[in-house]
Structures are given as structure tokens and as C-alpha cells.
mmCIF file of C-alpha atoms and ligand atoms in Angstrom:
data_model
loop_
_atom_site.group_PDB
_atom_site.id
_atom_site.type_symbol
_atom_site.label_atom_id
_atom_site.label_comp_id
_atom_site.label_asym_id
_atom_site.label_seq_id
_atom_site.Cartn_x
_atom_site.Cartn_y
_atom_site.Cartn_z
ATOM 1 C CA MET A 913 0.000 0.000 0.000
ATOM 2 C CA PRO A 914 1.509 3.365 -0.931
ATOM 3 C CA PRO A 915 2.254 5.697 1.976
ATOM 4 C CA GLY A 916 -0.535 8.183 2.510
ATOM 5 C CA VAL A 917 -3.396 5.772 1.989
ATOM 6 C CA ASP A 918 -3.806 5.089 5.719
ATOM 7 C CA GLU A 919 -3.482 8.771 6.419
ATOM 8 C CA ALA A 920 -6.166 9.663 3.880
ATOM 9 C CA GLU A 921 -8.528 6.987 5.164
ATOM 10 C CA ALA A 922 -8.106 8.119 8.736
ATOM 11 C CA LEU A 923 -8.862 11.692 7.663
ATOM 12 C CA LEU A 924 -11.990 10.631 5.798
ATOM 13 C CA ALA A 925 -13.141 8.550 8.751
ATOM 14 C CA ARG A 926 -12.804 11.536 11.104
ATOM 15 C CA TRP A 927 -14.597 13.747 8.588
ATOM 16 C CA ARG A 928 -17.521 11.340 8.169
ATOM 17 C CA ARG A 929 -17.970 11.010 11.908
ATOM 18 C CA LEU A 930 -17.915 14.785 12.433
ATOM 19 C CA ARG A 931 -20.239 15.403 9.513
ATOM 20 C CA GLU A 932 -22.696 12.878 10.821
ATOM 21 C CA GLU A 933 -22.701 14.510 14.235
ATOM 22 C CA LEU A 934 -22.949 18.075 12.904
ATOM 23 C CA ASP A 935 -25.446 17.319 10.130
ATOM 24 C CA ALA A 936 -27.737 15.880 12.799
ATOM 25 C CA SER A 937 -27.780 19.313 14.472
ATOM 26 C CA GLY A 938 -27.953 21.234 11.180
ATOM 27 C CA VAL A 939 -24.532 22.776 11.827
ATOM 28 C CA ARG A 940 -22.168 23.650 8.975
ATOM 29 C CA LEU A 941 -18.635 22.298 9.275
ATOM 30 C CA LEU A 942 -15.813 24.578 8.176
ATOM 31 C CA ALA A 943 -12.644 22.582 7.571
ATOM 32 C CA VAL A 944 -9.838 24.825 8.834
ATOM 33 C CA SER A 945 -6.981 23.813 6.566
ATOM 34 C CA LYS A 946 -4.269 26.252 7.661
ATOM 35 C CA TYR A 947 -1.964 23.460 8.851
ATOM 36 C CA ALA A 948 -3.026 20.865 6.305
ATOM 37 C CA PRO A 949 -1.292 20.037 3.018
ATOM 38 C CA ASP A 950 -3.024 20.227 -0.370
ATOM 39 C CA ARG A 951 -3.464 16.457 -0.520
ATOM 40 C CA ALA A 952 -5.638 16.542 2.603
ATOM 41 C CA VAL A 953 -7.766 19.356 1.171
ATOM 42 C CA ALA A 954 -8.056 17.404 -2.075
ATOM 43 C CA SER A 955 -9.304 14.243 -0.359
ATOM 44 C CA LEU A 956 -11.954 16.074 1.640
ATOM 45 C CA ALA A 957 -13.062 18.087 -1.377
ATOM 46 C CA SER A 958 -13.500 14.983 -3.489
ATOM 47 C CA ALA A 959 -15.385 13.277 -0.659
ATOM 48 C CA GLY A 960 -17.883 16.159 -0.719
ATOM 49 C CA GLN A 961 -16.711 18.696 1.862
ATOM 50 C CA ARG A 962 -17.804 22.143 0.586
ATOM 51 C CA ASP A 963 -16.546 24.657 3.172
ATOM 52 C CA PHE A 964 -12.896 25.283 3.945
ATOM 53 C CA ALA A 965 -11.307 28.080 5.970
ATOM 54 C CA GLU A 966 -7.941 29.809 6.065
ATOM 55 C CA SER A 967 -6.701 32.403 8.523
ATOM 56 C CA ARG A 968 -4.204 34.246 6.306
ATOM 57 C CA PRO A 969 -5.304 36.207 3.222
ATOM 58 C CA GLN A 970 -2.532 35.006 0.892
ATOM 59 C CA ALA A 971 -3.138 31.397 1.874
ATOM 60 C CA LEU A 972 -6.843 31.919 1.205
ATOM 61 C CA ARG A 973 -6.105 33.265 -2.264
ATOM 62 C CA ASP A 974 -3.674 30.465 -3.101
ATOM 63 C CA ARG A 975 -6.064 27.771 -1.981
ATOM 64 C CA ALA A 976 -9.079 29.356 -3.680
ATOM 65 C CA LEU A 977 -7.120 29.366 -6.937
ATOM 66 C CA ALA A 978 -5.940 25.784 -6.427
ATOM 67 C CA PHE A 979 -9.396 24.499 -5.353
ATOM 68 C CA PRO A 980 -11.970 26.657 -7.144
ATOM 69 C CA ASP A 981 -14.833 24.160 -6.770
ATOM 70 C CA VAL A 982 -15.188 24.523 -2.995
ATOM 71 C CA GLU A 983 -15.905 27.556 -0.816
ATOM 72 C CA TRP A 984 -13.144 29.425 1.017
ATOM 73 C CA HIS A 985 -13.894 31.221 4.268
ATOM 74 C CA MET A 986 -11.615 33.916 5.668
ATOM 75 C CA ILE A 987 -11.379 33.521 9.455
ATOM 76 C CA GLY A 988 -8.243 35.437 10.501
ATOM 77 C CA PRO A 989 -7.335 39.073 11.143
ATOM 78 C CA LEU A 990 -7.053 41.238 8.034
ATOM 79 C CA GLN A 991 -5.040 44.317 7.157
ATOM 80 C CA LYS A 992 -6.344 46.774 4.583
ATOM 81 C CA ASN A 993 -3.514 46.158 2.133
ATOM 82 C CA LYS A 994 -4.691 42.526 1.811
ATOM 83 C CA ALA A 995 -8.346 43.474 1.348
ATOM 84 C CA LYS A 996 -8.437 42.487 -2.310
ATOM 85 C CA TYR A 997 -7.617 38.840 -1.596
ATOM 86 C CA VAL A 998 -10.695 38.529 0.551
ATOM 87 C CA ALA A 999 -12.863 40.596 -1.807
ATOM 88 C CA ARG A 1000 -11.938 38.397 -4.744
ATOM 89 C CA HIS A 1001 -11.563 34.938 -3.273
ATOM 90 C CA ALA A 1002 -13.583 34.515 -0.070
ATOM 91 C CA ALA A 1003 -17.021 32.897 -0.111
ATOM 92 C CA MET A 1004 -17.566 34.439 3.329
ATOM 93 C CA TRP A 1005 -15.509 36.777 5.496
ATOM 94 C CA HIS A 1006 -15.876 35.867 9.179
ATOM 95 C CA SER A 1007 -13.577 38.348 10.875
ATOM 96 C CA VAL A 1008 -14.992 41.841 10.272
ATOM 97 C CA GLU A 1009 -13.985 43.976 13.233
ATOM 98 C CA ASP A 1010 -13.763 47.576 12.011
ATOM 99 C CA VAL A 1011 -15.445 49.857 9.500
ATOM 100 C CA ASP A 1012 -12.290 50.947 7.648
ATOM 101 C CA THR A 1013 -11.191 47.414 6.791
ATOM 102 C CA ALA A 1014 -14.748 46.506 5.799
ATOM 103 C CA ALA A 1015 -14.861 49.523 3.475
ATOM 104 C CA ALA A 1016 -11.509 48.525 1.957
ATOM 105 C CA VAL A 1017 -12.819 45.049 1.182
ATOM 106 C CA ALA A 1018 -16.125 46.427 -0.130
ATOM 107 C CA ARG A 1019 -14.235 48.619 -2.617
ATOM 108 C CA HIS A 1020 -12.674 45.525 -4.196
ATOM 109 C CA VAL A 1021 -15.828 43.403 -4.407
ATOM 110 C CA GLU A 1022 -16.994 43.161 -8.006
ATOM 111 C CA GLY A 1023 -20.210 41.784 -9.410
ATOM 112 C CA ARG A 1024 -21.446 40.071 -6.252
ATOM 113 C CA VAL A 1025 -22.404 40.628 -2.638
ATOM 114 C CA LEU A 1026 -19.960 39.164 -0.102
ATOM 115 C CA PRO A 1027 -21.542 37.648 3.037
ATOM 116 C CA VAL A 1028 -19.688 38.662 6.205
ATOM 117 C CA LEU A 1029 -19.796 37.945 9.911
ATOM 118 C CA LEU A 1030 -18.969 40.496 12.588
ATOM 119 C CA GLN A 1031 -16.327 39.139 14.938
ATOM 120 C CA VAL A 1032 -17.139 40.000 18.535
ATOM 121 C CA ASN A 1033 -14.581 40.268 21.311
ATOM 122 C CA VAL A 1034 -16.912 38.523 23.740
ATOM 123 C CA ALA A 1035 -14.454 38.678 26.627
ATOM 124 C CA GLY A 1036 -13.701 42.352 26.050
ATOM 125 C CA ALA A 1037 -10.004 41.462 26.476
ATOM 126 C CA ALA A 1038 -7.419 43.885 25.112
ATOM 127 C CA HIS A 1039 -5.371 41.266 23.238
ATOM 128 C CA GLN A 1040 -8.389 39.648 21.536
ATOM 129 C CA HIS A 1041 -9.657 40.419 18.057
ATOM 130 C CA GLY A 1042 -13.178 41.572 17.368
ATOM 131 C CA VAL A 1043 -15.454 44.485 18.091
ATOM 132 C CA VAL A 1044 -16.361 44.981 21.757
ATOM 133 C CA PRO A 1045 -20.066 44.354 22.426
ATOM 134 C CA GLN A 1046 -20.816 48.048 23.104
ATOM 135 C CA LEU A 1047 -19.673 48.977 19.580
ATOM 136 C CA LEU A 1048 -21.387 46.065 17.819
ATOM 137 C CA PRO A 1049 -24.611 47.939 16.869
ATOM 138 C CA ALA A 1050 -22.642 50.792 15.262
ATOM 139 C CA LEU A 1051 -20.444 48.357 13.335
ATOM 140 C CA TYR A 1052 -23.522 46.410 12.262
ATOM 141 C CA GLU A 1053 -25.206 49.515 10.902
ATOM 142 C CA ALA A 1054 -22.100 50.758 9.094
ATOM 143 C CA VAL A 1055 -21.343 47.423 7.427
ATOM 144 C CA ASP A 1056 -24.975 46.739 6.617
ATOM 145 C CA ALA A 1057 -25.072 50.058 4.748
ATOM 146 C CA MET A 1058 -22.334 48.844 2.347
ATOM 147 C CA PRO A 1059 -24.102 47.405 -0.709
ATOM 148 C CA GLN A 1060 -21.197 45.056 -1.533
ATOM 149 C CA LEU A 1061 -21.325 43.359 1.895
ATOM 150 C CA SER A 1062 -24.185 41.576 3.576
ATOM 151 C CA VAL A 1063 -24.103 40.828 7.314
ATOM 152 C CA ALA A 1064 -24.830 37.132 7.742
ATOM 153 C CA GLY A 1065 -24.215 36.815 11.480
ATOM 154 C CA LEU A 1066 -21.703 36.972 14.305
ATOM 155 C CA MET A 1067 -18.472 35.130 15.012
ATOM 156 C CA CYS A 1068 -16.336 34.723 18.132
ATOM 157 C CA MET A 1069 -13.427 32.814 19.582
ATOM 158 C CA ALA A 1070 -13.745 31.843 23.230
ATOM 159 C CA PRO A 1071 -10.649 32.925 25.153
ATOM 160 C CA LYS A 1072 -8.393 30.031 26.180
ATOM 161 C CA GLU A 1073 -8.956 30.684 29.834
ATOM 162 C CA GLY A 1074 -12.450 30.826 31.232
ATOM 163 C CA ASP A 1075 -15.809 29.281 30.579
ATOM 164 C CA ALA A 1076 -16.361 28.854 26.843
ATOM 165 C CA ARG A 1077 -20.077 28.205 27.347
ATOM 166 C CA ALA A 1078 -20.616 31.623 28.911
ATOM 167 C CA TYR A 1079 -18.931 33.331 25.941
ATOM 168 C CA PHE A 1080 -20.924 31.361 23.386
ATOM 169 C CA ALA A 1081 -24.138 32.174 25.245
ATOM 170 C CA LYS A 1082 -23.110 35.809 25.215
ATOM 171 C CA LEU A 1083 -22.676 35.796 21.443
ATOM 172 C CA ARG A 1084 -26.099 34.219 21.050
ATOM 173 C CA HIS A 1085 -27.651 36.843 23.317
ATOM 174 C CA LEU A 1086 -26.045 39.609 21.277
ATOM 175 C CA ARG A 1087 -27.456 38.093 18.087
ATOM 176 C CA ASP A 1088 -30.901 37.827 19.705
ATOM 177 C CA ALA A 1089 -30.677 41.404 20.974
ATOM 178 C CA LEU A 1090 -29.915 42.601 17.458
ATOM 179 C CA ALA A 1091 -32.953 40.646 16.313
ATOM 180 C CA ASN A 1092 -35.483 41.748 18.943
ATOM 181 C CA GLY A 1093 -34.681 45.431 18.771
ATOM 182 C CA SER A 1094 -32.952 46.026 22.100
ATOM 183 C CA LEU A 1095 -29.702 46.756 20.229
ATOM 184 C CA ARG A 1096 -30.995 49.271 17.659
ATOM 185 C CA PRO A 1097 -31.591 47.074 14.607
ATOM 186 C CA PRO A 1098 -31.971 48.602 11.162
ATOM 187 C CA SER A 1099 -35.488 49.806 10.401
ATOM 188 C CA ASP A 1100 -36.078 47.079 7.820
ATOM 189 C CA TRP A 1101 -35.029 44.423 10.277
ATOM 190 C CA THR A 1102 -37.315 41.677 8.987
ATOM 191 C CA ARG A 1103 -35.054 41.449 5.952
ATOM 192 C CA HIS A 1104 -32.247 40.173 8.223
ATOM 193 C CA GLU A 1105 -33.817 38.444 11.134
ATOM 194 C CA ALA A 1106 -34.063 34.977 9.715
ATOM 195 C CA ARG A 1107 -30.558 34.715 8.466
ATOM 196 C CA LEU A 1108 -28.179 35.868 11.219
ATOM 197 C CA GLY A 1109 -25.975 32.866 11.983
ATOM 198 C CA LEU A 1110 -23.485 32.162 14.746
ATOM 199 C CA CYS A 1111 -20.011 30.926 13.852
ATOM 200 C CA MET A 1112 -18.457 29.677 17.071
ATOM 201 C CA GLY A 1113 -16.635 26.614 18.340
ATOM 202 C CA MET A 1114 -13.260 25.089 17.494
ATOM 203 C CA SER A 1115 -11.694 21.672 18.109
ATOM 204 C CA GLY A 1116 -11.668 21.992 21.899
ATOM 205 C CA ASP A 1117 -15.110 23.471 22.420
ATOM 206 C CA TYR A 1118 -17.330 22.831 19.401
ATOM 207 C CA ARG A 1119 -19.819 20.626 21.238
ATOM 208 C CA THR A 1120 -20.447 23.341 23.787
ATOM 209 C CA ALA A 1121 -20.819 25.852 20.950
ATOM 210 C CA VAL A 1122 -23.391 23.641 19.204
ATOM 211 C CA GLU A 1123 -25.359 23.338 22.452
ATOM 212 C CA GLU A 1124 -25.326 27.130 22.679
ATOM 213 C CA GLY A 1125 -26.718 27.607 19.183
ATOM 214 C CA ALA A 1126 -23.764 27.628 16.752
ATOM 215 C CA THR A 1127 -24.799 27.402 13.098
ATOM 216 C CA MET A 1128 -21.191 26.954 11.910
ATOM 217 C CA VAL A 1129 -18.125 25.495 13.646
ATOM 218 C CA ARG A 1130 -14.477 25.844 12.629
ATOM 219 C CA LEU A 1131 -12.494 22.627 13.032
ATOM 220 C CA GLY A 1132 -8.791 22.294 12.314
ATOM 221 C CA THR A 1133 -6.865 19.984 14.627
ATOM 222 C CA LEU A 1134 -9.719 17.610 15.379
ATOM 223 C CA LEU A 1135 -10.439 17.052 11.687
ATOM 224 C CA PHE A 1136 -6.990 17.061 10.121
ATOM 225 C CA GLY A 1137 -5.103 15.627 13.090
ATOM 226 C CA THR A 1138 -1.809 16.864 14.428
ATOM 227 C CA SER A 1139 0.579 14.863 12.222
ATOM 228 C CA TYR A 1140 0.753 17.487 9.474
ATOM 229 C CA ARG A 1141 1.897 20.146 11.882
ATOM 230 C CA ASP A 1142 5.095 18.320 12.774
ATOM 231 C CA GLY A 1143 5.959 17.207 9.273
ATOM 232 C CA GLU A 1144 5.272 19.517 6.392
ATOM 233 C CA GLN A 1145 3.566 22.390 8.070
ATOM 234 C CA ARG A 1146 2.643 24.771 5.301
ATOM 235 C CA SER A 1147 1.697 27.946 7.070
ATOM 236 C CA LEU A 1148 1.441 29.507 10.461
ATOM 237 C CA PRO A 1149 -1.912 30.779 11.696
HETATM 238 C C1 LIG B 77 -6.951 27.830 13.544
HETATM 239 C C2 LIG B 77 -8.293 28.385 13.801
HETATM 240 C C3 LIG B 77 -9.376 27.523 14.084
HETATM 241 C C4 LIG B 77 -9.227 26.010 14.213
HETATM 242 O O1 LIG B 77 -8.642 25.706 15.422
HETATM 243 P P1 LIG B 77 -8.560 24.182 15.959
HETATM 244 O O2 LIG B 77 -8.488 24.334 17.418
HETATM 245 O O3 LIG B 77 -7.349 23.599 15.340
HETATM 246 O O4 LIG B 77 -9.803 23.511 15.525
HETATM 247 C C5 LIG B 77 -10.624 28.095 14.259
HETATM 248 N N1 LIG B 77 -10.819 29.431 14.182
HETATM 249 C C6 LIG B 77 -9.807 30.277 13.914
HETATM 250 C C7 LIG B 77 -10.105 31.729 13.823
HETATM 251 C C8 LIG B 77 -8.523 29.787 13.721
HETATM 252 O O5 LIG B 77 -7.511 30.644 13.450
#
């Protein structure tokens, strides 16, 4: 048996098990491929995985060009000078945290509307990415006013320390508050209400996130395993 066959089968077995579990809850699985080699992406794509995610804009562009038949989600921090990669190649941009960067991406979007998620700094910690909850309504209104972008929900990362469940519940409450009007929703709210998703949960905490209402989870290590990281790691997060 050629080397790599066992590895590919183990990957597909993990993927099928996770898909079964997540499909049962109606949750979308994003395969976070930042540490995984092309051959692993190729096997999942040919098995039917549709959604992949990268945390660096150049990696997103490279992979979107190499694998144009699946969807590429941008999940990492973005600087304005890389805005065009996301505008051109992302199926969804999960990490919107400020108006200027959103406007820079919007300027490069051509001939489509790009769905985005607002990343919330649920812990309010200085070193964490995302908009603090107090500024979420203003960011929502500013981004929603950009015709090239459409707000599809909220995203967060639970801080490593602390109770992940409480942070996921907080993100859900913020989404619900946007929906029920206590956080100044846009006047034509009914247009949005039904479709605001919650992207939360990673390898260590995705089950908790699903229990708290996640509609999408981002799985890297648990899906791809750790073996790629030691061998031919292709990019840093
Ligand atoms: C790397 C990364 C993930 C996946 O993390 P795992 O713990 O390996 O599942 C999820 N979300 C973001 C934003 C990431 O950068």
C-alpha cells in the first residue's frame, strides 16, 4: 500500500464522523486547513466537503485558486492592504472587526455581494480580536449600509482561559438582541432576522458551541489531526 493511503482513510473517517454529528444538528462544518497540506484538502473536497477556511489572506487566495470548486472562508485578522484577496476569493468573510477594513474590502468586491460575519470580542479582552459588544450595533449599521457586503451573522473565539459556554451564550444573546430590537436594529429588520448565523466553536469546544446555538463550527486539529503540523507544516496561523 503506498504511503498516505492510511493517512487519507483516517482523515476521511474523522470527517464522516464529524459530519454525521454536525449534520444531525444542522450545523455547517468549516474545515480549517491552515496546517493541512493540499493532498488533505483534495481528499476532503473529493469526498464532498464544501466549506474550507484559512486564517491568512494570501493562503486563502492560493487555496481558492488551487481548489476553485469549494468555498473558502476567511477567518483570521485582516489588514487593509490585503483586502483584495478577501474581496476576490472569499465565499464568506468571518472576521470583520472595524469599519475601515470593511470599506476597503467592499471597494474591491466586483459583481457580487460578499456575506460577512462580525467578529465580537466577547471577553472584552485587550489582546483579543473583534469588536467589543458596546460597539457592535454601530459596526452592524455601518457594514450593513455597504451594498457590496451583507451581514450574515456573528463570530467569536472563546478565550483560552475561562468558561467557553458563557462566551458562546453571550454571542447568542447579542445576536438575539440585534434581532429583537434592544440593540438598535436597522429599520427594515425583517429582511435580516431569519438569516443571522453564529459561527463559534473550534476543536476543543465545538460541542459546547453547538449546544449554545452555533450554526457553523471551525475545526482544524480535530479534523486534520496533528501529524501534518510536525511534518510539512505549510503555514502559520
Ligand atoms: C486555527 C483556527 C481555528 C481552528 O482551530 P482548531 O483548534 O485547530 O480547531 C478556528 N478558528 C480560527 C479563527 C482559527 O484561526
